[in-house]
Coordinates of C-alpha atoms in Angstrom, one line a residue:
M1 CA -19.7 -2.1 3.9
H2 CA -23.4 -3.1 4.0
T3 CA -23.5 -3.1 0.2
D4 CA -21.0 -6.0 0.0
T5 CA -23.6 -8.7 0.5
E6 CA -21.2 -11.7 0.2
R7 CA -18.8 -10.3 2.8
C8 CA -21.7 -9.5 5.2
V9 CA -23.1 -13.0 4.9
R10 CA -19.7 -14.5 5.7
A11 CA -19.4 -12.2 8.7
V12 CA -22.9 -13.3 10.0
Q13 CA -22.3 -17.0 9.4
S14 CA -19.0 -16.9 11.3
K15 CA -20.5 -14.6 14.0
D16 CA -17.6 -12.3 13.6
A17 CA -17.8 -9.6 16.4
R18 CA -15.2 -7.4 14.6
F19 CA -18.1 -6.3 12.3
D20 CA -20.5 -5.3 15.1
G21 CA -21.4 -1.7 14.4
W22 CA -20.2 -1.7 10.8
F23 CA -23.5 -3.0 9.6
F24 CA -26.8 -4.6 10.8
T25 CA -28.5 -7.8 9.7
A26 CA -32.2 -7.6 9.1
V27 CA -34.1 -10.9 8.8
V28 CA -37.0 -10.5 6.4
T29 CA -38.9 -13.6 7.8
T30 CA -38.9 -12.6 11.4
R31 CA -38.7 -8.8 11.0
I32 CA -35.9 -8.7 13.5
Y33 CA -32.5 -7.0 13.1
C34 CA -29.3 -8.2 14.8
R35 CA -25.6 -7.5 15.1
P36 CA -23.3 -9.7 13.0
S37 CA -22.2 -11.7 16.0
C38 CA -25.7 -12.6 17.2
P39 CA -25.5 -16.0 19.0
V40 CA -28.6 -17.5 17.4
V41 CA -28.5 -19.8 14.4
P42 CA -27.7 -17.6 11.4
P43 CA -30.7 -17.2 9.0
K44 CA -30.6 -18.4 5.4
A45 CA -28.6 -16.0 3.2
E46 CA -31.7 -15.3 1.0
N47 CA -33.5 -14.1 4.1
M48 CA -30.9 -11.5 5.1
T49 CA -30.7 -7.9 4.1
F50 CA -28.2 -5.4 5.4
Y51 CA -28.4 -1.9 6.7
P52 CA -25.7 0.7 7.6
S53 CA -27.4 1.8 10.8
A54 CA -29.9 0.7 13.5
A55 CA -32.0 3.7 12.6
A56 CA -32.4 2.4 9.0
C57 CA -33.5 -1.0 10.3
Q58 CA -36.1 0.6 12.5
Q59 CA -37.3 2.9 9.7
A60 CA -37.7 -0.2 7.5
G61 CA -40.0 -1.8 10.1
F62 CA -37.5 -4.2 11.9
R63 CA -37.3 -4.5 15.6
A64 CA -34.1 -5.1 17.7
C65 CA -33.1 -8.7 18.6
K66 CA -33.7 -9.5 22.3
R67 CA -30.7 -11.8 22.4
C68 CA -27.8 -9.9 20.8
R69 CA -29.1 -6.3 21.6
P70 CA -27.7 -4.7 18.5
D71 CA -28.4 -1.2 19.9
S72 CA -25.6 -1.8 22.4
T73 CA -22.7 -2.5 20.0
P74 CA -19.7 -0.3 19.6
G75 CA -20.3 2.6 17.2
S76 CA -19.1 2.4 13.6
P77 CA -15.4 3.3 13.3
E78 CA -16.2 5.2 10.1
W79 CA -17.3 8.3 11.9
N80 CA -14.0 8.7 13.7
Q81 CA -11.9 8.0 10.5
R82 CA -13.5 10.7 8.4
A83 CA -14.0 14.4 8.5
D84 CA -16.6 14.8 5.7
L85 CA -20.2 16.0 6.2
V86 CA -21.8 12.7 7.1
A87 CA -19.0 11.8 9.6
R88 CA -19.2 15.1 11.3
A89 CA -23.0 14.9 11.4
M90 CA -22.9 11.5 13.0
R91 CA -20.5 12.7 15.7
L92 CA -22.8 15.6 16.4
I93 CA -25.9 13.4 16.6
G94 CA -24.0 11.2 19.0
D95 CA -23.4 14.3 21.1
G96 CA -27.2 14.8 21.3
I97 CA -27.3 18.0 19.1
V98 CA -30.6 17.0 17.4
D99 CA -32.3 16.6 20.8
R100 CA -31.0 19.9 22.0
E101 CA -31.1 22.1 18.9
G102 CA -33.1 20.2 16.3
V103 CA -32.1 19.5 12.7
P104 CA -31.7 23.3 12.0
G105 CA -29.1 23.4 14.8
L106 CA -27.3 20.4 13.4
A107 CA -27.2 21.9 9.9
G108 CA -26.1 25.3 11.3
R109 CA -23.1 23.8 13.1
L110 CA -22.1 22.0 9.9
G111 CA -22.5 25.0 7.7
Y112 CA -25.0 23.3 5.3
S113 CA -28.7 23.6 4.8
A114 CA -31.0 21.1 6.6
R115 CA -32.0 19.7 3.2
Q116 CA -28.4 19.0 2.2
V117 CA -27.7 17.2 5.5
E118 CA -30.9 15.2 5.3
R119 CA -30.0 14.1 1.7
Q120 CA -26.5 13.1 2.5
L121 CA -27.5 11.0 5.6
L122 CA -30.3 9.3 3.7
A123 CA -27.9 8.4 0.8
E124 CA -25.3 6.9 3.1
L125 CA -27.1 5.6 6.1
G126 CA -30.6 5.0 4.9
A127 CA -32.1 7.3 7.6
G128 CA -32.3 11.1 8.2
P129 CA -31.1 13.0 11.3
L130 CA -34.4 12.7 13.1
A131 CA -34.5 8.9 12.7
L132 CA -30.9 8.6 13.8
A133 CA -31.6 10.7 16.8
R134 CA -34.7 8.6 17.6
A135 CA -32.7 5.4 17.5
Q136 CA -30.2 6.9 19.9
R137 CA -33.0 8.0 22.3
A138 CA -34.4 4.5 22.2
Q139 CA -31.0 3.1 23.2
T140 CA -30.6 5.6 26.0
A141 CA -34.1 4.8 27.3
R142 CA -33.3 1.1 27.3
L143 CA -30.2 1.8 29.3
L144 CA -32.0 3.8 31.9
I145 CA -34.9 1.4 32.1
E146 CA -32.6 -1.6 32.7
T147 CA -30.0 0.0 35.0
T148 CA -31.9 2.4 37.2
A149 CA -35.0 2.5 39.4
L150 CA -36.0 5.9 37.9
P151 CA -39.7 6.4 37.2
M152 CA -40.6 6.0 33.5
A153 CA -41.6 9.6 33.2
E154 CA -38.2 10.8 34.3
I155 CA -36.5 8.3 31.9
A156 CA -38.6 9.5 29.0
F157 CA -37.4 13.1 29.4
A158 CA -33.9 12.2 30.4
A159 CA -33.6 10.1 27.1
G160 CA -34.7 13.1 25.1
F161 CA -38.3 12.3 24.3
S162 CA -40.8 15.1 24.1
S163 CA -43.7 13.2 25.7
I164 CA -44.3 10.0 27.6
R165 CA -46.6 8.8 24.9
T166 CA -43.8 9.1 22.3
F167 CA -41.4 7.3 24.7
N168 CA -43.9 4.4 25.2
D169 CA -44.6 4.0 21.5
T170 CA -40.9 4.2 20.4
V171 CA -39.8 1.6 23.0
R172 CA -42.6 -0.8 22.0
E173 CA -41.9 -0.3 18.3
V174 CA -38.1 -0.7 18.6
F175 CA -37.9 -3.5 21.2
A176 CA -41.3 -5.2 20.8
L177 CA -41.7 -4.8 24.6
A178 CA -43.4 -2.1 26.8
P179 CA -41.0 -0.2 29.1
G180 CA -42.3 -2.1 32.1
E181 CA -41.6 -5.4 30.4
L182 CA -38.0 -4.3 29.5
R183 CA -37.4 -3.5 33.2
A184 CA -38.9 -6.8 34.3
R185 CA -36.6 -8.7 32.0
A186 CA -33.5 -6.9 33.3
P187 CA -31.2 -8.7 35.8
K188 CA -32.2 -7.9 39.3
Q189 CA -28.9 -6.5 40.3
A190 CA -28.8 -4.2 37.3
A191 CA -32.3 -2.9 37.8
G192 CA -31.5 -1.8 41.4
A193 CA -28.0 -0.7 40.7
A194 CA -28.6 3.0 41.1
P195 CA -31.4 4.5 43.3
A196 CA -33.6 7.0 41.6
T197 CA -32.3 9.8 43.7
S198 CA -28.6 9.2 43.4
G199 CA -28.0 10.4 39.8
A200 CA -25.4 7.6 39.6
L201 CA -25.3 5.1 36.7
S202 CA -23.1 2.1 36.2
L203 CA -22.7 1.3 32.5
R204 CA -20.6 -1.1 30.4
L205 CA -18.9 0.6 27.4
P206 CA -18.2 -2.0 24.7
F207 CA -15.2 -2.0 22.4
R208 CA -13.7 -4.1 19.6
A209 CA -11.0 -6.3 20.9
P210 CA -8.2 -6.2 21.4
L211 CA -7.7 -3.1 23.6
N212 CA -4.5 -2.4 25.4
P213 CA -5.3 -0.1 28.3
D214 CA -1.7 0.7 29.3
N215 CA -0.9 3.7 27.1
L216 CA -4.6 4.8 27.0
F217 CA -5.2 5.1 30.8
G218 CA -1.5 5.6 31.5
H219 CA -1.5 8.8 29.4
L220 CA -4.6 10.2 31.0
I221 CA -3.4 9.4 34.5
A222 CA 0.2 10.7 34.0
T223 CA -1.1 14.0 32.6
A224 CA -4.1 14.4 35.0
V225 CA -4.8 17.9 36.3
P226 CA -5.2 17.9 40.1
G227 CA -8.8 18.7 41.0
V228 CA -10.1 17.9 37.6
E229 CA -8.7 14.3 37.1
E230 CA -7.5 11.6 39.4
W231 CA -6.6 7.9 39.6
R232 CA -8.5 6.3 42.5
G233 CA -9.5 2.8 43.4
G234 CA -8.4 1.4 40.0
A235 CA -10.5 4.0 38.1
Y236 CA -9.6 7.1 36.1
R237 CA -12.0 9.8 37.4
R238 CA -12.6 13.2 36.1
T239 CA -15.2 16.1 36.0
L240 CA -17.3 16.8 33.0
S241 CA -18.8 20.1 31.8
L242 CA -22.1 19.3 30.2
P243 CA -25.0 21.2 28.5
Y244 CA -27.5 20.8 31.3
G245 CA -25.1 20.7 34.3
H246 CA -21.9 18.8 35.2
G247 CA -20.9 15.3 36.1
V248 CA -18.2 13.1 37.4
V249 CA -17.2 9.9 35.6
A250 CA -15.1 6.9 36.8
L251 CA -13.7 4.7 34.1
T252 CA -12.3 1.3 34.9
P253 CA -10.6 -1.1 32.3
Y254 CA -11.8 -4.7 32.2
P255 CA -10.9 -7.4 29.7
D256 CA -14.1 -7.2 27.7
H257 CA -15.5 -3.7 28.5
I258 CA -14.8 -0.4 30.2
G259 CA -16.7 0.1 33.4
C260 CA -18.3 3.5 33.5
R261 CA -19.9 5.1 36.6
L262 CA -21.5 8.4 35.9
S263 CA -22.8 10.9 38.5
L264 CA -24.8 13.6 36.7
T265 CA -26.5 16.7 38.0
D266 CA -29.1 16.3 35.2
L267 CA -29.8 12.9 33.5
R268 CA -30.5 14.6 30.2
D269 CA -26.7 14.8 29.9
L270 CA -26.4 11.0 29.8
T271 CA -26.1 10.7 26.0
I272 CA -23.5 13.3 25.6
A273 CA -21.5 12.2 28.7
T274 CA -21.4 8.6 27.4
S275 CA -20.4 9.8 23.9
R276 CA -17.6 11.9 25.2
C277 CA -16.2 9.1 27.3
R278 CA -16.3 6.7 24.4
R279 CA -14.5 9.3 22.3
M280 CA -11.9 10.0 24.9
L281 CA -11.0 6.3 25.1
D282 CA -11.2 5.8 21.4
L283 CA -13.6 2.9 21.9
D284 CA -15.1 2.9 18.4
A285 CA -11.7 2.2 16.8
D286 CA -11.2 -0.8 14.6
P287 CA -7.9 -2.4 15.9
A288 CA -8.0 -5.1 13.2
A289 CA -7.7 -2.5 10.5
V290 CA -5.2 -0.4 12.3
D291 CA -2.9 -3.1 13.5
G292 CA -3.2 -5.0 10.3
Q293 CA -1.8 -2.1 8.3
L294 CA 0.9 -1.2 10.8
R295 CA 2.1 -4.8 10.9
D296 CA 3.0 -4.5 7.2
D297 CA 5.9 -2.4 8.2
P298 CA 8.7 -4.7 9.5
V299 CA 9.9 -2.1 12.0
L300 CA 6.5 -1.6 13.6
A301 CA 5.3 -5.3 13.4
P302 CA 7.2 -6.4 16.6
L303 CA 5.8 -3.4 18.5
V304 CA 2.2 -4.3 17.4
D305 CA 2.6 -8.0 18.1
K306 CA 4.0 -7.3 21.6
A307 CA 0.9 -5.3 22.7
P308 CA -1.8 -5.0 20.0
G309 CA -4.9 -2.9 20.3
R310 CA -3.4 0.4 21.4
R311 CA -5.8 3.3 21.2
V312 CA -5.3 7.1 20.9
P313 CA -6.0 8.8 24.3
R314 CA -8.3 11.8 23.4
T315 CA -10.3 14.2 25.4
V316 CA -13.8 15.0 26.6
D317 CA -13.4 18.7 25.8
E318 CA -11.6 20.0 22.8
A319 CA -11.2 23.5 24.0
E320 CA -9.8 22.3 27.3
F321 CA -7.2 20.2 25.6
A322 CA -6.1 23.0 23.3
V323 CA -5.5 25.2 26.4
R324 CA -3.5 22.4 28.1
A325 CA -1.5 21.8 24.9
V326 CA -0.3 25.4 25.0
L327 CA 0.5 25.1 28.8
G328 CA 2.5 22.0 28.0
Q329 CA 4.7 23.5 25.3
Q330 CA 8.4 22.9 25.9
V331 CA 8.0 21.9 29.6
S332 CA 7.8 18.6 31.4
T333 CA 4.6 16.7 32.1
A334 CA 4.8 17.7 35.8
A335 CA 5.2 21.4 34.9
A336 CA 2.3 21.3 32.5
R337 CA 0.1 19.8 35.3
T338 CA 1.2 22.5 37.7
H339 CA 0.4 25.3 35.2
A340 CA -3.0 23.7 34.5
A341 CA -3.8 23.2 38.2
R342 CA -3.2 26.9 38.9
L343 CA -5.5 27.9 36.1
V344 CA -8.2 25.5 37.4
T345 CA -7.9 26.8 41.0
A346 CA -8.1 30.4 39.9
H347 CA -10.8 30.2 37.2
G348 CA -12.5 26.7 37.4
T349 CA -16.0 26.2 38.8
P350 CA -15.9 24.5 42.2
I351 CA -17.9 21.2 42.6
K352 CA -18.5 18.7 45.3
D353 CA -17.2 15.1 44.9
P354 CA -18.3 12.9 47.9
E355 CA -16.5 9.9 46.4
G356 CA -13.1 11.4 45.8
G357 CA -10.8 14.3 45.5
L358 CA -12.2 16.1 42.5
T359 CA -12.8 19.8 43.2
H360 CA -13.3 21.8 40.0
L361 CA -14.5 21.8 36.4
F362 CA -11.9 22.9 34.0
P363 CA -12.5 26.6 33.1
S364 CA -14.3 27.3 29.9
P365 CA -12.8 29.7 27.2
Q366 CA -15.4 32.2 28.2
S367 CA -14.3 32.2 31.9
L368 CA -10.7 32.6 30.7
A369 CA -11.4 35.4 28.3
A370 CA -10.7 38.1 30.9
L371 CA -7.5 36.3 32.1
D372 CA -4.8 38.7 33.2
P373 CA -1.6 37.6 31.3
E374 CA 0.6 39.0 34.0
A375 CA -0.9 36.5 36.5
L376 CA 0.5 33.6 34.4
A377 CA 3.8 32.1 35.5
L378 CA 4.7 31.6 31.8
P379 CA 7.2 33.2 29.4
R380 CA 5.7 36.3 27.7
S381 CA 5.4 34.6 24.3
R382 CA 3.5 31.7 25.8
R383 CA 1.1 34.1 27.6
A384 CA 0.4 35.7 24.2
T385 CA -0.3 32.3 22.7
L386 CA -2.6 31.3 25.5
T387 CA -4.6 34.5 25.6
T388 CA -5.0 34.6 21.8
L389 CA -6.2 31.0 21.7
V390 CA -8.7 31.6 24.5
R391 CA -10.0 34.8 22.8
H392 CA -10.7 32.9 19.5
L393 CA -12.3 30.0 21.3
A394 CA -14.5 32.3 23.3
D395 CA -15.8 34.3 20.4
G396 CA -16.4 31.3 18.2
S397 CA -13.9 32.3 15.5
L398 CA -12.0 29.0 16.2
R399 CA -14.0 25.8 16.6
L400 CA -12.5 22.6 17.7
G401 CA -15.7 20.6 18.4
V402 CA -16.8 17.3 16.9
E403 CA -18.3 19.2 13.9
S404 CA -14.9 20.7 12.9
G405 CA -13.2 19.9 9.7
W406 CA -9.7 18.7 10.5
E407 CA -7.8 20.5 7.8
E408 CA -9.7 23.8 8.3
A409 CA -9.0 23.6 12.1
R410 CA -5.4 23.0 11.4
A411 CA -5.2 26.0 9.1
R412 CA -6.9 28.2 11.7
L413 CA -4.6 27.0 14.5
T414 CA -1.5 27.6 12.3
E415 CA -2.5 31.3 11.9
L416 CA -2.3 31.8 15.7
P417 CA 1.0 33.1 17.2
G418 CA 3.0 30.3 18.9
F419 CA 1.4 27.4 17.2
G420 CA 4.0 25.3 15.5
P421 CA 3.6 21.9 13.9
W422 CA 3.9 19.9 17.1
T423 CA 1.1 21.9 18.9
V424 CA -1.2 21.8 15.9
E425 CA -0.7 18.1 15.3
V426 CA -1.1 17.1 19.0
I427 CA -4.4 19.0 19.0
A428 CA -5.4 17.3 15.8
M429 CA -4.6 13.9 17.3
R430 CA -6.1 14.2 20.7
A431 CA -8.8 16.9 20.4
L432 CA -10.0 16.8 16.8
G433 CA -9.6 13.0 16.7
D434 CA -7.7 12.8 13.3
P435 CA -6.4 9.2 13.2
D436 CA -3.7 10.3 10.7
A437 CA -2.2 13.1 12.9
F438 CA 1.6 12.8 13.1
L439 CA 4.3 14.2 15.3
P440 CA 7.6 13.8 13.5
S441 CA 9.2 16.7 15.5
D442 CA 8.3 15.1 18.9
L443 CA 11.5 14.4 20.8
G444 CA 10.3 11.0 22.0
I445 CA 9.3 10.0 18.5
R446 CA 12.7 11.1 17.1
R447 CA 14.6 9.3 19.8
T448 CA 12.6 6.1 19.2
A449 CA 13.0 6.4 15.5
R450 CA 16.7 6.6 15.8
E451 CA 16.8 3.5 18.1
L452 CA 14.7 1.5 15.6
G453 CA 16.7 2.5 12.6
L454 CA 14.0 4.8 11.2
P455 CA 14.8 8.2 9.7
H456 CA 14.8 10.6 12.6
T457 CA 14.6 14.1 11.0
P458 CA 11.0 15.3 10.7
A459 CA 11.0 15.5 6.9
A460 CA 12.6 12.1 6.4
L461 CA 10.4 10.4 9.0
T462 CA 7.3 11.9 7.5
A463 CA 8.2 10.5 4.1
R464 CA 8.9 7.1 5.7
A465 CA 5.6 7.2 7.6
A466 CA 3.5 7.6 4.4
A467 CA 3.0 3.8 4.4
W468 CA 1.3 4.1 7.8
R469 CA -1.5 6.3 6.6
P470 CA -4.3 6.8 7.5
W471 CA -3.3 5.4 10.9
R472 CA -0.2 7.5 11.8
A473 CA -1.7 8.6 15.1
Y474 CA -1.8 5.0 16.2
A475 CA 1.8 4.5 15.0
V476 CA 2.7 7.3 17.3
Q477 CA 1.3 5.4 20.2
Y478 CA 3.3 2.3 19.4
L479 CA 6.5 4.4 19.0
W480 CA 5.9 6.3 22.3
A481 CA 5.3 2.9 24.0
T482 CA 8.9 1.9 23.6
D483 CA 10.0 4.6 26.1
D484 CA 10.0 4.0 29.9
H485 CA 7.7 6.9 30.7
P486 CA 4.7 7.0 33.1
I487 CA 2.3 7.6 30.2
N488 CA 2.9 4.0 29.1
R489 CA 1.7 2.3 32.3
I490 CA -1.2 2.2 34.7
P491 CA -0.1 2.8 38.3
A492 CA -0.1 -0.3 40.5

């Protein structure tokens, strides 16, 4: 979008927050870059230039605005709408792969050479993977500086910097302030919110309004696996398996943000934990684009107008969701939770949760690889489906991570025994994050379609839903929401 100068200028002049994250405005006279909704008086059009990423602004010598804090905007929705090389690379960079494995690790996961990845990112985003990762490190550093009392040396390494000198230089360059000055400017209650020894962080996760939390949190709560997830004190809480350790997150919906309290065993996991929580809650979605297209259908329009801003509830762990999808085949929500809880108790890693009732991490594919099928209280065919899935996930022959191509993953899943269209599409929707995944064979969808006067056979409904593309996963949320089911409401 940043190449459409006239449209970008209009968005800046109207301070339109819907475009935050889509592009960044750099002011050539002040050498500052802002989000489109920056509250200051808009600069003259001839003094504006537009970039597709904060990293591109920084690379061009601009520093972040101290008023609008463009580094804290929602992420671009493009990376969750696409499955091409650039989108998958951006999702991996958001997960901190460059910090942990370098550019060769990023390229290896994508199946391309480092030079190809660099060229594609430069062409579309104006910055290579190292610059993009650097911008992300700077954002993480600012968050830790302003919301914790941690020593600067600990913040530097937690944010992914290789040295304190690089940390200091980057913060000064990006924010035009030294780390100590950033902390001094932070609100007093934020700077002291988390003691250095607690490992707990309180964050605000931004999103593009509107956001309807009912089906989003309702789905996560209704399907929560005991010991791994819970609803407590107005927050959805769950355990997280992370590269350097584990964590517990508590997510609370508010009108203008999602409250996020993270307790981590290793602060180096902050970036990936935050990224996974945003992905699970679909916070980078563009509801204006989604709802605008679905409103064009006279059948869906009343559903959208009644409760706009529905998101697709996703997952923090793609392999975990695939296992749970198999456990939930042809059984009730309660039965699926029971099966998953037994698996967690027998094979999950125990943890301590002083603040609640979480007891385990969900077992990894590797820990389930030696699973005895006879120990599963499942039909024989379902046991075979589960053990085959776990084996392929454990040996790496099936990948469902953020780097996965959606169609390739669908094809691999379809080859496995017991994977029909419903299971493949629900994994595509909630694990892979495909916004166009569709469930025409789902009983709830078919029942709602019949009640609304839509075709209710899978083939006919698929044909009718062509007009909803590429947002059919969101149409599913609106159709599901017509049913009186616990997934559609947050407990009182």
